[in-house]
GROMACS .gro file of C-alpha atoms in nm:
model
  138
    1MET     CA    1   0.564  -2.501  -0.791
    2SER     CA    2   0.598  -2.264  -1.073
    3SER     CA    3   0.928  -2.087  -1.146
    4MET     CA    4   0.743  -1.792  -1.292
    5PRO     CA    5   0.770  -1.473  -1.081
    6SER     CA    6   0.469  -1.327  -0.928
    7VAL     CA    7   0.347  -1.023  -1.110
    8SER     CA    8   0.160  -0.755  -0.907
    9PRO     CA    9   0.097  -0.383  -0.981
   10ASP     CA   10   0.360  -0.280  -0.741
   11SER     CA   11   0.624  -0.516  -0.887
   12ILE     CA   12   0.592  -0.359  -1.234
   13GLY     CA   13   0.580   0.005  -1.099
   14ILE     CA   14   0.203   0.058  -1.118
   15SER     CA   15   0.048   0.181  -0.794
   16GLY     CA   16  -0.262   0.368  -0.704
   17ASP     CA   17  -0.083   0.702  -0.692
   18THR     CA   18   0.012   0.705  -1.056
   19PRO     CA   19  -0.207   0.769  -1.360
   20ALA     CA   20  -0.151   0.411  -1.482
   21GLY     CA   21  -0.216   0.280  -1.135
   22MET     CA   22  -0.560   0.441  -1.134
   23LEU     CA   23  -0.661   0.203  -1.405
   24ALA     CA   24  -0.520  -0.110  -1.223
   25SER     CA   25  -0.779  -0.380  -1.142
   26ALA     CA   26  -0.551  -0.620  -0.947
   27PRO     CA   27  -0.703  -0.756  -0.615
   28HIS     CA   28  -0.643  -0.516  -0.328
   29SER     CA   29  -0.499  -0.254  -0.550
   30GLU     CA   30  -0.740   0.006  -0.406
   31ALA     CA   31  -0.725   0.169  -0.743
   32THR     CA   32  -1.023   0.329  -0.909
   33LEU     CA   33  -1.135   0.023  -1.112
   34SER     CA   34  -1.100  -0.204  -0.802
   35ILE     CA   35  -1.323   0.029  -0.589
   36VAL     CA   36  -1.582   0.059  -0.861
   37ALA     CA   37  -1.592  -0.315  -0.919
   38ALA     CA   38  -1.627  -0.387  -0.547
   39THR     CA   39  -1.907  -0.128  -0.516
   40GLY     CA   40  -2.082  -0.282  -0.811
   41VAL     CA   41  -2.070  -0.629  -0.666
   42ALA     CA   42  -2.198  -0.497  -0.337
   43ILE     CA   43  -2.493  -0.329  -0.509
   44LEU     CA   44  -2.563  -0.647  -0.705
   45VAL     CA   45  -2.572  -0.862  -0.390
   46ILE     CA   46  -2.798  -0.618  -0.206
   47THR     CA   47  -3.032  -0.597  -0.506
   48ALA     CA   48  -3.044  -0.980  -0.529
   49CYS     CA   49  -3.123  -1.006  -0.158
   50LEU     CA   50  -3.398  -0.755  -0.173
   51ALA     CA   51  -3.554  -0.922  -0.480
   52ALA     CA   52  -3.539  -1.258  -0.307
   53MET     CA   53  -3.711  -1.111   0.001
   54ASP     CA   54  -3.999  -0.990  -0.229
   55ALA     CA   55  -4.015  -1.306  -0.428
   56PHE     CA   56  -4.015  -1.551  -0.136
   57PRO     CA   57  -4.210  -1.417   0.168
   58ARG     CA   58  -4.106  -1.714   0.390
   59LEU     CA   59  -3.740  -1.605   0.339
   60ARG     CA   60  -3.815  -1.292   0.548
   61ARG     CA   61  -3.892  -1.504   0.849
   62LEU     CA   62  -3.569  -1.703   0.812
   63ALA     CA   63  -3.374  -1.386   0.763
   64GLY     CA   64  -3.522  -1.229   1.075
   65PRO     CA   65  -3.197  -1.255   1.286
   66VAL     CA   66  -2.994  -1.098   0.999
   67ILE     CA   67  -3.259  -0.820   0.969
   68ALA     CA   68  -3.247  -0.757   1.347
   69VAL     CA   69  -2.861  -0.718   1.339
   70GLY     CA   70  -2.890  -0.482   1.039
   71SER     CA   71  -3.150  -0.274   1.215
   72MET     CA   72  -2.910  -0.208   1.497
   73SER     CA   73  -2.575  -0.195   1.317
   74LEU     CA   74  -2.429   0.088   1.517
   75THR     CA   75  -2.497  -0.108   1.838
   76ALA     CA   76  -2.350  -0.432   1.686
   77TYR     CA   77  -2.032  -0.239   1.586
   78VAL     CA   78  -1.990  -0.085   1.924
   79TYR     CA   79  -2.058  -0.415   2.084
   80HIS     CA   80  -1.781  -0.581   1.885
   81ILE     CA   81  -1.539  -0.302   1.973
   82VAL     CA   82  -1.615  -0.321   2.346
   83ALA     CA   83  -1.601  -0.706   2.345
   84ILE     CA   84  -1.265  -0.705   2.174
   85TRP     CA   85  -1.136  -0.451   2.430
   86LEU     CA   86  -1.280  -0.646   2.723
   87LEU     CA   87  -1.154  -0.982   2.606
   88ASN     CA   88  -0.805  -0.856   2.522
   89THR     CA   89  -0.805  -1.068   2.211
   90GLU     CA   90  -0.438  -1.009   2.140
   91GLU     CA   91  -0.339  -1.239   2.423
   92ALA     CA   92  -0.621  -1.491   2.362
   93THR     CA   93  -0.533  -1.851   2.368
   94VAL     CA   94  -0.848  -1.944   2.160
   95PRO     CA   95  -0.822  -1.956   1.786
   96PRO     CA   96  -0.945  -1.626   1.626
   97LEU     CA   97  -1.213  -1.816   1.427
   98TYR     CA   98  -1.382  -1.920   1.753
   99ILE     CA   99  -1.380  -1.559   1.874
  100LEU     CA  100  -1.525  -1.444   1.548
  101LEU     CA  101  -1.801  -1.707   1.556
  102GLY     CA  102  -1.869  -1.618   1.924
  103PHE     CA  103  -1.906  -1.248   1.826
  104ILE     CA  104  -2.147  -1.332   1.543
  105ALA     CA  105  -2.357  -1.573   1.738
  106SER     CA  106  -2.379  -1.347   2.047
  107VAL     CA  107  -2.470  -1.032   1.851
  108THR     CA  108  -2.726  -1.223   1.647
  109VAL     CA  109  -2.900  -1.364   1.955
  110LEU     CA  110  -2.894  -1.037   2.140
  111ALA     CA  111  -3.022  -0.839   1.846
  112THR     CA  112  -3.297  -1.094   1.784
  113ILE     CA  113  -3.411  -1.083   2.146
  114TRP     CA  114  -3.392  -0.696   2.159
  115SER     CA  115  -3.592  -0.656   1.835
  116ARG     CA  116  -3.879  -0.852   1.986
  117PHE     CA  117  -3.931  -0.576   2.233
  118PHE     CA  118  -3.797  -0.259   2.074
  119GLN     CA  119  -3.803  -0.117   1.730
  120ARG     CA  120  -3.453   0.032   1.736
  121GLY     CA  121  -3.127  -0.071   1.891
  122PRO     CA  122  -3.025   0.114   2.208
  123LEU     CA  123  -2.758   0.325   2.036
  124GLU     CA  124  -2.984   0.390   1.738
  125TRP     CA  125  -3.250   0.510   1.977
  126LEU     CA  126  -2.991   0.737   2.158
  127MET     CA  127  -2.866   0.882   1.824
  128GLY     CA  128  -3.229   0.945   1.718
  129ARG     CA  129  -3.291   1.133   2.044
  130ALA     CA  130  -2.965   1.329   2.007
  131THR     CA  131  -3.046   1.432   1.651
  132GLY     CA  132  -3.413   1.494   1.698
  133ILE     CA  133  -3.337   1.844   1.816
  134ALA     CA  134  -3.220   1.930   1.472
  135ARG     CA  135  -3.564   1.852   1.326
  136ARG     CA  136  -3.721   2.120   1.550
  137ILE     CA  137  -3.470   2.390   1.436
  138GLN     CA  138  -3.581   2.570   1.122
   0.00000   0.00000   0.00000
């Protein structure tokens, strides 16, 4: 154990709402540099994944379930919200990790099966129909 005190941006008076705080790059500071860095890492990961898909065609087949969930992300998000509401997870006796793994497995299986028969997820299709009227208005 170290006797040195923990130093965080808040402990030295630097927070995201001050000019100095806008330059903080501590983890979870939600300051400008932290947000820019997180965005940069996300762009790098997405670019690497897309490059890997182009370089290794067999990888696309292995990534099929992930692609299926990504093609119906709105449906997956709503599914999770409804499942959390129905399961009442605040009173669950099962460890949260098992609930999370169950959500991931179930949405992956359902999305993979759905994508074999339909091009879009059910909520994505519904949103497409609802906003299709705007295309006709000029």
